[in-house]
Amino acid sequence: MVGLTGGIGSGKSTVARMLADRSAVIVDADAIAREVVEPGKPALAALVEAFGPEIVGADGALDRAALAARAFVSEEERKRLEGITWPAIAEEFFRQIAAAPADRVVVHDVPLLVEGTRRDDYGAVIVVEAPKELRLDRLEARGVARDDAERRIAMQATDEERRAVATWVVDNSADLAHLERQIDAIWPELLERKAAADAAEAVAAKSAFENSEDAKPGG
């Protein structure tokens, strides 16, 4: 499995779009996280019970800023949030992986890959980085208060922790052309890894068949 991760404001979503332009199937944990808390979904009801009715707007939709103000104040509250949302996200996440065409590179876009319990499942990981001040500027431009942005960054893994699991580290501190050149270098390696994994899977399937009852004469 190929994982894509990076801290908030690092530009991970831009890298995901570039990979998709090269035919990768992106399974986006952030997009799934939004879907599972839409009005009427069980996860939204559980969040309201845990964090209060104030996290829902007049239109019945989740008020993400209000939720963040309650959920990102401590490690305990963040874990309570994750305990509600992660099971629903995981179910849809693996459904999309199973539905992906077999001949395509599938990239799992997971913001909290390092913080999660499945990071060792990934055979390759792309980590997107940018300096903290630049990330804060980007988040402010998206309407996130700077103190809130600081708090969210502090709650996530450090750059050092992400680098420890990285196969490739992508620098997103410059322009898009700089970013594209890095993805151009990574993409052939992803295709090679996909071909090698497919070949290994075929060999394993052949071996399993040859050792099965079906392969025996008269089986």
Short mmCIF file of N, CA and C in Angstrom, two decimals, residues 125-129 162-163 166-171 182 186:
data_model
loop_
_atom_site.label_atom_id
_atom_site.label_comp_id
_atom_site.label_asym_id
_atom_site.label_seq_id
_atom_site.Cartn_x
_atom_site.Cartn_y
_atom_site.Cartn_z
N VAL A 125 5.63 5.34 1.65
CA VAL A 125 4.94 6.51 2.19
C VAL A 125 5.54 7.78 1.60
N ILE A 126 4.67 8.64 1.08
CA ILE A 126 5.07 9.97 0.61
C ILE A 126 4.71 10.96 1.70
N VAL A 127 5.69 11.71 2.18
CA VAL A 127 5.47 12.72 3.21
C VAL A 127 5.66 14.10 2.59
N VAL A 128 4.67 14.96 2.74
CA VAL A 128 4.74 16.32 2.22
C VAL A 128 5.08 17.26 3.36
N GLU A 129 6.07 18.11 3.13
CA GLU A 129 6.53 19.03 4.17
C GLU A 129 6.52 20.47 3.68
N ARG A 162 7.23 12.07 11.04
CA ARG A 162 6.79 11.71 9.69
C ARG A 162 7.96 11.22 8.85
N ARG A 163 9.09 11.91 8.96
CA ARG A 163 10.27 11.50 8.16
C ARG A 163 10.70 10.08 8.50
N ALA A 166 8.96 7.84 6.16
CA ALA A 166 8.90 8.28 4.77
C ALA A 166 9.77 7.44 3.84
N THR A 167 9.20 7.10 2.69
CA THR A 167 9.97 6.59 1.57
C THR A 167 10.49 7.75 0.74
N TRP A 168 9.62 8.74 0.57
CA TRP A 168 9.97 9.98 -0.13
C TRP A 168 9.49 11.16 0.70
N VAL A 169 10.30 12.20 0.80
CA VAL A 169 9.89 13.46 1.43
C VAL A 169 9.77 14.50 0.34
N VAL A 170 8.60 15.10 0.22
CA VAL A 170 8.33 16.10 -0.81
C VAL A 170 8.34 17.48 -0.17
N ASP A 171 9.16 18.36 -0.71
CA ASP A 171 9.28 19.73 -0.20
C ASP A 171 8.27 20.63 -0.91
N GLN A 182 9.26 17.06 -8.44
CA GLN A 182 9.43 16.01 -7.44
C GLN A 182 8.47 14.84 -7.69
N ILE A 186 9.04 10.74 -8.53
CA ILE A 186 8.47 9.67 -7.71
C ILE A 186 7.57 8.74 -8.52
#
